[in-house]
Tab-separated table of C-alpha atoms and ligand atoms in Angstrom:
chain	number	residue	atom	x	y	z
A	1	MET	CA	86.804	84.215	91.940
A	2	ALA	CA	90.048	84.354	89.926
A	3	ALA	CA	93.104	85.880	91.593
A	4	PRO	CA	93.496	89.583	90.637
A	5	THR	CA	96.689	88.815	88.714
A	6	GLU	CA	94.817	86.396	86.427
A	7	LEU	CA	92.056	88.844	85.522
A	8	PRO	CA	92.209	90.821	82.274
A	9	PRO	CA	92.612	94.603	82.630
A	10	LEU	CA	89.380	96.488	83.208
A	11	ALA	CA	88.205	97.950	79.900
A	12	PRO	CA	86.994	101.544	79.539
A	13	GLY	CA	83.251	101.631	80.214
A	14	ALA	CA	83.602	99.440	83.303
A	15	THR	CA	82.463	100.801	86.664
A	16	ILE	CA	84.774	101.734	89.514
A	17	GLY	CA	83.316	102.151	92.998
A	18	ILE	CA	84.820	104.485	95.579
A	19	LEU	CA	83.976	104.264	99.269
A	20	GLY	CA	84.083	107.850	100.478
A	21	GLY	CA	83.008	111.015	98.718
A	22	GLY	CA	85.540	113.607	99.880
A	23	GLN	CA	88.203	115.400	97.873
A	24	LEU	CA	90.371	112.316	97.401
A	25	GLY	CA	87.379	110.436	95.991
A	26	ARG	CA	86.608	113.406	93.773
A	27	MET	CA	90.103	113.569	92.271
A	28	LEU	CA	90.143	109.763	91.845
A	29	SER	CA	86.790	109.980	90.089
A	30	GLN	CA	88.018	112.717	87.755
A	31	ALA	CA	91.084	110.641	86.847
A	32	ALA	CA	88.951	107.533	86.275
A	33	SER	CA	86.514	109.360	84.060
A	34	ARG	CA	89.385	110.658	81.902
A	35	LEU	CA	90.360	107.025	81.333
A	36	GLY	CA	86.821	106.200	80.202
A	37	PHE	CA	85.477	104.579	83.364
A	38	ASP	CA	82.179	105.221	85.096
A	39	VAL	CA	82.433	105.928	88.811
A	40	VAL	CA	79.905	105.318	91.573
A	41	ILE	CA	80.468	106.746	95.059
A	42	LEU	CA	79.191	105.354	98.359
A	43	ASP	CA	79.005	108.042	101.029
A	44	PRO	CA	76.393	108.894	103.673
A	45	GLU	CA	76.551	112.617	102.841
A	46	GLU	CA	74.283	113.709	99.998
A	47	ASN	CA	75.919	115.701	97.200
A	48	SER	CA	79.409	114.776	98.337
A	49	PRO	CA	82.369	116.429	96.551
A	50	ALA	CA	83.072	113.134	94.716
A	51	GLY	CA	79.411	112.302	94.092
A	52	ARG	CA	78.950	115.567	92.220
A	53	VAL	CA	81.547	114.654	89.566
A	54	SER	CA	80.613	110.974	89.248
A	55	ARG	CA	78.062	108.879	87.382
A	56	GLY	CA	76.180	108.426	90.619
A	57	GLN	CA	76.260	108.184	94.364
A	58	ILE	CA	74.646	105.731	96.744
A	59	VAL	CA	73.758	107.739	99.844
A	60	ALA	CA	74.062	105.267	102.714
A	61	ALA	CA	76.160	104.363	105.721
A	62	TYR	CA	79.411	102.509	104.998
A	63	ASP	CA	78.067	99.456	106.799
A	64	ASP	CA	74.577	99.428	105.283
A	65	PRO	CA	74.229	95.816	104.047
A	66	THR	CA	71.701	96.541	101.274
A	67	ALA	CA	73.739	99.464	99.943
A	68	LEU	CA	76.919	97.366	100.004
A	69	ASN	CA	75.239	94.542	98.104
A	70	VAL	CA	74.057	96.910	95.366
A	71	PHE	CA	77.405	98.722	95.286
A	72	GLY	CA	79.314	95.427	95.044
A	73	ARG	CA	77.093	94.248	92.188
A	74	VAL	CA	77.287	97.403	90.056
A	75	CYS	CA	81.036	97.953	90.497
A	76	ASP	CA	83.716	95.883	88.764
A	77	VAL	CA	86.332	97.039	91.239
A	78	VAL	CA	85.923	98.933	94.493
A	79	THR	CA	88.499	101.144	96.177
A	80	PHE	CA	88.388	103.619	99.052
A	81	GLU	CA	89.557	107.134	99.810
A	82	PHE	CA	89.968	106.703	103.578
A	83	GLU	CA	91.314	103.829	105.633
A	84	ASN	CA	88.685	103.606	108.334
A	85	VAL	CA	86.291	101.633	106.170
A	86	PRO	CA	84.760	98.857	108.337
A	87	ALA	CA	86.490	95.525	107.635
A	88	ALA	CA	83.084	93.797	107.539
A	89	SER	CA	82.017	96.108	104.684
A	90	VAL	CA	84.990	95.031	102.599
A	91	GLU	CA	84.116	91.375	103.229
A	92	ARG	CA	80.515	92.014	102.180
A	93	LEU	CA	81.648	93.703	98.967
A	94	ALA	CA	83.890	90.765	98.139
A	95	GLU	CA	80.911	88.430	98.753
A	96	ALA	CA	78.804	90.526	96.355
A	97	GLY	CA	81.411	89.812	93.675
A	98	ALA	CA	83.449	93.023	93.642
A	99	LEU	CA	87.201	93.040	93.537
A	100	VAL	CA	88.439	95.294	96.351
A	101	ALA	CA	91.808	97.012	95.968
A	102	PRO	CA	93.850	97.612	98.032
A	103	GLY	CA	92.780	94.436	99.819
A	104	PRO	CA	91.585	93.721	103.351
A	105	VAL	CA	95.083	92.978	104.708
A	106	ALA	CA	96.406	96.455	103.851
A	107	LEU	CA	93.304	97.975	105.387
A	108	ALA	CA	93.603	95.972	108.613
A	109	VAL	CA	97.288	96.861	108.996
A	110	ALA	CA	96.716	100.577	108.415
A	111	GLN	CA	93.732	100.764	110.773
A	112	ASP	CA	95.638	99.831	113.901
A	113	ARG	CA	98.851	101.633	114.822
A	114	VAL	CA	100.239	98.654	116.756
A	115	GLU	CA	99.567	96.224	113.882
A	116	GLU	CA	101.036	98.784	111.495
A	117	LYS	CA	104.330	99.229	113.342
A	118	THR	CA	104.622	95.489	113.973
A	119	PHE	CA	104.151	94.833	110.257
A	120	LEU	CA	106.612	97.585	109.298
A	121	ASN	CA	109.352	96.294	111.576
A	122	GLY	CA	108.684	92.781	110.254
A	123	VAL	CA	109.472	93.861	106.666
A	124	GLY	CA	112.586	95.773	107.746
A	125	ALA	CA	111.030	99.256	107.754
A	126	PRO	CA	112.161	100.923	111.000
A	127	THR	CA	109.789	102.908	113.238
A	128	VAL	CA	110.104	104.616	116.632
A	129	ALA	CA	110.079	102.251	119.624
A	130	PHE	CA	106.510	101.664	120.782
A	131	ALA	CA	104.305	99.732	123.191
A	132	ALA	CA	100.647	98.684	123.137
A	133	ILE	CA	98.718	100.304	125.991
A	134	ASP	CA	95.546	98.812	127.461
A	135	SER	CA	95.832	99.993	131.072
A	136	LEU	CA	97.561	102.455	133.390
A	137	ASP	CA	99.978	99.668	134.391
A	138	ASP	CA	100.950	99.173	130.736
A	139	LEU	CA	101.495	102.919	130.353
A	140	THR	CA	103.574	103.264	133.525
A	141	ALA	CA	105.809	100.390	132.442
A	142	ALA	CA	106.123	101.705	128.856
A	143	LEU	CA	107.054	105.206	130.042
A	144	GLN	CA	109.933	103.666	131.983
A	145	THR	CA	111.203	101.833	128.912
A	146	LEU	CA	110.592	104.525	126.275
A	147	GLY	CA	111.307	107.575	128.452
A	148	THR	CA	109.688	111.002	128.196
A	149	PRO	CA	108.543	112.938	126.328
A	150	ALA	CA	106.517	110.243	124.593
A	151	LEU	CA	103.391	110.402	122.475
A	152	LEU	CA	100.233	108.518	123.428
A	153	LYS	CA	97.951	107.890	120.444
A	154	THR	CA	94.723	105.971	120.014
A	155	ARG	CA	95.414	102.680	118.242
A	156	ARG	CA	92.548	103.263	115.813
A	157	ASP	CA	90.647	106.131	114.163
A	158	GLY	CA	93.295	108.830	114.590
A	159	TYR	CA	93.921	111.299	111.770
A	160	ASP	CA	95.389	114.773	111.278
A	161	GLY	CA	96.959	114.723	114.751
A	162	LYS	CA	93.641	113.899	116.491
A	163	GLY	CA	93.584	111.355	119.335
A	164	GLN	CA	97.143	112.150	120.426
A	165	VAL	CA	98.606	113.515	123.632
A	166	TRP	CA	102.204	114.221	124.584
A	167	ILE	CA	103.312	112.917	127.984
A	168	LYS	CA	106.162	114.953	129.453
A	169	SER	CA	106.429	113.164	132.793
A	170	ALA	CA	105.165	109.899	134.302
A	171	LYS	CA	102.870	111.944	136.568
A	172	GLN	CA	100.715	112.814	133.540
A	173	ALA	CA	100.033	109.157	132.665
A	174	ALA	CA	96.532	108.809	134.150
A	175	ALA	CA	95.363	112.165	132.764
A	176	ALA	CA	96.671	111.295	129.285
A	177	LEU	CA	94.798	107.979	129.275
A	178	ALA	CA	91.632	109.776	130.384
A	179	GLU	CA	92.077	112.334	127.598
A	180	LEU	CA	91.934	109.503	125.060
A	181	GLY	CA	88.766	108.236	126.747
A	182	GLY	CA	90.418	105.000	127.913
A	183	ARG	CA	90.525	103.674	124.335
A	184	PRO	CA	93.216	101.102	123.375
A	185	ALA	CA	96.353	103.130	122.705
A	186	ILE	CA	99.964	103.026	121.619
A	187	LEU	CA	102.850	104.812	123.302
A	188	GLU	CA	105.507	106.036	120.887
A	189	ALA	CA	109.003	107.237	121.700
A	190	ARG	CA	109.636	110.732	120.382
A	191	ALA	CA	111.289	110.817	116.971
A	192	ASP	CA	113.988	113.494	116.923
A	193	PHE	CA	113.544	114.231	113.260
A	194	THR	CA	115.059	117.065	111.271
A	195	ARG	CA	112.244	117.041	108.734
A	196	GLU	CA	109.226	115.073	107.576
A	197	LEU	CA	109.298	113.402	104.193
A	198	SER	CA	106.818	111.217	102.398
A	199	ILE	CA	106.885	108.813	99.568
A	200	ILE	CA	104.036	108.013	97.216
A	201	ALA	CA	104.342	104.670	95.476
A	202	ALA	CA	102.194	102.237	93.539
A	203	ARG	CA	102.076	98.531	92.869
A	204	GLY	CA	100.212	97.103	89.903
A	205	ARG	CA	98.287	93.847	89.776
A	206	ASP	CA	101.271	92.195	88.102
A	207	GLY	CA	103.596	93.256	90.947
A	208	THR	CA	105.266	96.129	89.073
A	209	ILE	CA	106.291	98.942	91.431
A	210	ALA	CA	106.575	102.663	90.651
A	211	VAL	CA	107.880	105.167	93.194
A	212	TYR	CA	107.530	108.957	92.890
A	213	PRO	CA	110.290	111.324	94.016
A	214	LEU	CA	110.132	112.188	97.727
A	215	GLY	CA	108.163	115.135	99.067
A	216	GLN	CA	109.116	117.270	102.055
A	217	ASN	CA	106.193	118.149	104.302
A	218	HIS	CA	105.393	120.848	106.774
A	219	HIS	CA	102.600	120.251	109.318
A	220	ALA	CA	101.002	122.752	111.675
A	221	GLY	CA	98.688	121.673	114.461
A	222	GLY	CA	98.886	118.076	113.201
A	223	VAL	CA	97.563	119.074	109.760
A	224	LEU	CA	99.586	119.112	106.539
A	225	ARG	CA	100.146	122.655	105.287
A	226	THR	CA	102.706	122.296	102.481
A	227	THR	CA	104.614	119.725	100.455
A	228	GLN	CA	107.689	120.571	98.422
A	229	ALA	CA	108.687	118.119	95.743
A	230	PRO	CA	110.927	116.687	94.538
A	231	ALA	CA	112.543	117.077	97.971
A	232	ALA	CA	116.272	117.824	98.138
A	233	VAL	CA	117.599	114.461	99.330
A	234	ASP	CA	120.918	112.697	98.912
A	235	ALA	CA	121.117	109.501	96.901
A	236	LYS	CA	121.360	107.326	100.014
A	237	THR	CA	118.147	108.740	101.520
A	238	GLU	CA	116.353	108.318	98.199
A	239	ARG	CA	117.519	104.692	97.961
A	240	ARG	CA	116.509	103.983	101.542
A	241	ALA	CA	113.024	105.467	101.025
A	242	ARG	CA	112.553	103.464	97.850
A	243	ALA	CA	113.639	100.278	99.614
A	244	ILE	CA	111.098	100.967	102.386
A	245	ALA	CA	108.309	101.566	99.853
A	246	THR	CA	109.154	98.362	97.989
A	247	ALA	CA	109.255	96.285	101.191
A	248	VAL	CA	105.889	97.670	102.332
A	249	LEU	CA	104.162	97.165	98.976
A	250	GLU	CA	105.490	93.638	98.557
A	251	GLY	CA	104.828	92.738	102.198
A	252	LEU	CA	101.159	93.643	101.747
A	253	ALA	CA	100.849	92.171	98.213
A	254	TYR	CA	99.441	95.639	97.626
A	255	VAL	CA	97.526	96.884	94.587
A	256	GLY	CA	97.095	100.660	94.225
A	257	VAL	CA	98.777	103.835	95.461
A	258	ILE	CA	100.117	104.086	98.995
A	259	GLY	CA	101.360	107.092	100.979
A	260	ILE	CA	104.209	106.513	103.441
A	261	GLU	CA	105.110	109.234	105.943
A	262	LEU	CA	108.729	109.291	107.038
A	263	PHE	CA	110.786	110.974	109.726
A	264	ASP	CA	114.243	111.972	108.468
A	265	LEU	CA	116.594	111.752	111.453
A	266	GLY	CA	119.235	113.739	109.575
A	267	ASP	CA	121.946	111.113	110.028
A	268	GLY	CA	120.980	108.898	107.081
A	269	ARG	CA	118.248	107.091	109.006
A	270	LEU	CA	114.581	107.189	108.064
A	271	LEU	CA	111.757	106.004	110.306
A	272	VAL	CA	108.262	105.277	109.038
A	273	ASN	CA	105.618	107.300	110.896
A	274	GLU	CA	102.588	105.810	109.207
A	275	ILE	CA	101.231	104.347	106.024
A	276	ALA	CA	98.014	105.379	104.287
A	277	PRO	CA	96.562	102.701	101.971
A	278	ARG	CA	95.245	105.260	99.500
A	279	VAL	CA	96.126	108.368	97.567
A	280	HIS	CA	97.600	110.899	99.944
A	281	ASN	CA	97.529	114.653	100.544
A	282	THR	CA	101.331	114.747	100.276
A	283	GLY	CA	101.009	113.350	96.731
A	284	HIS	CA	98.857	116.192	95.349
A	285	TRP	CA	101.989	117.798	93.894
A	286	THR	CA	102.101	114.988	91.303
A	287	GLN	CA	99.043	116.512	89.576
A	288	ASP	CA	101.193	119.334	88.238
A	289	GLY	CA	104.695	117.859	88.619
A	290	CYS	CA	104.398	114.474	86.892
A	291	VAL	CA	103.011	113.110	83.642
A	292	CYS	CA	100.909	110.526	85.501
A	293	ASP	CA	99.638	111.808	88.849
A	294	GLN	CA	98.842	109.695	91.897
A	295	PHE	CA	95.106	109.620	91.105
A	296	GLU	CA	95.527	108.251	87.585
A	297	GLN	CA	98.188	105.894	88.922
A	298	HIS	CA	95.803	104.461	91.500
A	299	ILE	CA	93.082	103.937	88.889
A	300	ARG	CA	95.605	102.296	86.543
A	301	ALA	CA	96.788	99.949	89.304
A	302	ILE	CA	93.354	98.811	90.510
A	303	ALA	CA	92.142	98.413	86.917
A	304	GLY	CA	95.076	96.146	86.097
A	305	TRP	CA	96.539	98.622	83.610
A	306	PRO	CA	100.261	99.232	83.216
A	307	LEU	CA	101.540	101.832	85.692
A	308	GLY	CA	102.305	105.309	84.339
A	309	PRO	CA	105.567	107.272	84.432
A	310	VAL	CA	106.536	108.785	87.795
A	311	THR	CA	109.372	111.123	86.887
A	312	ALA	CA	108.954	114.784	87.791
A	313	HIS	CA	108.941	117.411	85.035
A	314	ALA	CA	108.496	120.382	87.403
A	315	ARG	CA	109.265	121.478	90.930
A	316	VAL	CA	106.057	121.955	92.905
A	317	GLN	CA	105.085	123.552	96.182
A	318	MET	CA	101.659	122.289	97.229
A	319	THR	CA	99.771	124.350	99.815
A	320	ASN	CA	96.518	123.237	101.437
A	321	LEU	CA	93.826	125.883	101.662
A	322	LEU	CA	92.049	125.362	104.984
A	323	GLY	CA	88.770	127.019	106.005
A	324	ALA	CA	88.695	130.710	105.102
A	325	ASP	CA	91.974	130.393	103.086
A	326	ILE	CA	89.643	129.543	100.213
A	327	ASP	CA	88.526	133.191	100.084
A	328	GLN	CA	91.817	133.949	98.313
A	329	TRP	CA	90.762	131.980	95.250
A	330	THR	CA	90.486	134.947	92.886
A	331	LYS	CA	93.976	136.161	93.823
A	332	LEU	CA	95.456	132.676	93.468
A	333	ALA	CA	93.667	131.992	90.194
A	334	ALA	CA	95.312	135.101	88.723
A	335	LYS	CA	98.855	133.836	89.297
A	336	PRO	CA	100.252	132.188	86.174
A	337	ASP	CA	102.480	129.730	88.056
A	338	HIS	CA	99.698	128.548	90.390
A	339	ARG	CA	97.293	125.712	89.629
A	340	LEU	CA	94.242	125.735	91.812
A	341	HIS	CA	92.356	122.565	92.752
A	342	LEU	CA	89.014	123.284	94.440
A	343	TYR	CA	86.982	120.552	96.083
A	344	GLY	CA	83.492	121.990	95.633
A	345	LYS	CA	82.697	122.048	99.348
A	346	ALA	CA	79.936	124.485	100.259
A	347	GLU	CA	80.851	125.244	103.847
A	348	ALA	CA	84.330	126.597	104.751
A	349	ARG	CA	84.466	125.432	108.381
A	350	PRO	CA	87.683	126.418	110.230
A	351	GLY	CA	90.486	123.942	109.457
A	352	ARG	CA	88.471	122.096	106.771
A	353	LYS	CA	90.447	121.128	103.672
A	354	MET	CA	88.748	123.197	100.951
A	355	ALA	CA	91.301	123.207	98.137
A	356	HIS	CA	95.003	123.093	97.390
A	357	VAL	CA	97.222	125.103	95.136
A	358	ASN	CA	100.292	123.840	93.303
A	359	ARG	CA	102.945	126.480	92.600
A	360	ILE	CA	105.025	125.248	89.700
A	361	ALA	CA	108.640	126.066	88.828
A	362	PRO	CA	111.003	124.563	86.273
A	363	LEU	CA	113.122	121.676	87.588
B	1	AMP	P1	100.282	111.164	112.843
B	1	AMP	O1	98.819	111.400	113.088
B	1	AMP	O2	100.787	109.906	113.432
B	1	AMP	O3	100.635	111.311	111.396
B	1	AMP	O4	101.055	112.360	113.573
B	1	AMP	C1	100.868	113.726	113.210
B	1	AMP	C2	102.165	114.481	113.380
B	1	AMP	O5	102.621	114.409	114.745
B	1	AMP	C3	103.329	113.937	112.550
B	1	AMP	O6	103.299	114.432	111.244
B	1	AMP	C4	104.516	114.444	113.357
B	1	AMP	O7	104.754	115.809	113.082
B	1	AMP	C5	104.049	114.319	114.780
B	1	AMP	N1	104.422	113.006	115.362
B	1	AMP	C6	103.720	111.857	115.266
B	1	AMP	N2	104.357	110.834	115.893
B	1	AMP	C7	105.493	111.342	116.410
B	1	AMP	C8	106.582	110.793	117.175
B	1	AMP	N3	106.607	109.499	117.564
B	1	AMP	N4	107.612	111.623	117.507
B	1	AMP	C9	107.582	112.938	117.137
B	1	AMP	N5	106.584	113.511	116.443
B	1	AMP	C10	105.542	112.745	116.077
């Protein structure tokens, strides 16, 4: 197969495949359809939020070989809306002839917190000090080096603050390991941050990079509640964040949109918390704050199109509506400065991301 950079841009009418049928897949699908593409979703859940706005959905497990073969054959390019896609599935798709973007290297790095931090430090993007933990001996030794409090996280499959436990004293080591079910873990030193920022950036097939203004995020219970953007940052912080984004994108030879979560230490230093090789919840503000939002940008990048403009034309506060928050939709829909984005999920389970609202103000 030709290298992605040598391929012509994908013409309207071509088919884009998305692994995952949640709200990110839905908003990607909507952006793709506006650019004239057909979208097919692969997701085990029937009638997924993304499947309902797409040309079609294959209802199958992410590692179903027959489904992957069909999916790979009908799609000209395949992307994903979550990073825990099995690596073997991506290989199978590539074998079936589909171009997969972002590629397997970005996926592998983002799936394992130790690999991720090792990669980041290797490209000059600083992180908290950390240690790989496979046993109680490892943890006891790491607690001595990193001190307490420290955060023990599973190496893989963690999201929205799940699979994490704070260790306040060395006496809690065995209990903390047990809480994570003895899975391979990482111990992280505590970041004494003053605020959490994130940067959404994109790299095209031709290596062009576009970086959105920074967002400032507020989490509660490990889940994102709000993003304010563009964040009030000094020029040095902005430059530093952009340099980090560029180093990460180039280091991964990345194609698509990436979300990079940052800790601002308040003294000019930024640490990378984690990278998400996909469109990101902290980038939803771009839908109403930028000419080309993160969803269109991702589709442009993976289709080999030129990247779109990333300057902000409005100030946005994005708020996630979790669980029963969605019941406020009539009230929110009546506010002229609010733009409501509903995900079409039937069941409002507690804590489930049901929608978000962007409150817009002039810059
Ligand atoms: P994560 O799942 O890694 O994104 O972590 C969820 C949240 O936990 C982050 O947004 C931070 O608020 C907090 N957190 C994660 N890692 C650290 C750390 N090393 N030090 C302090 N807070 C952390």
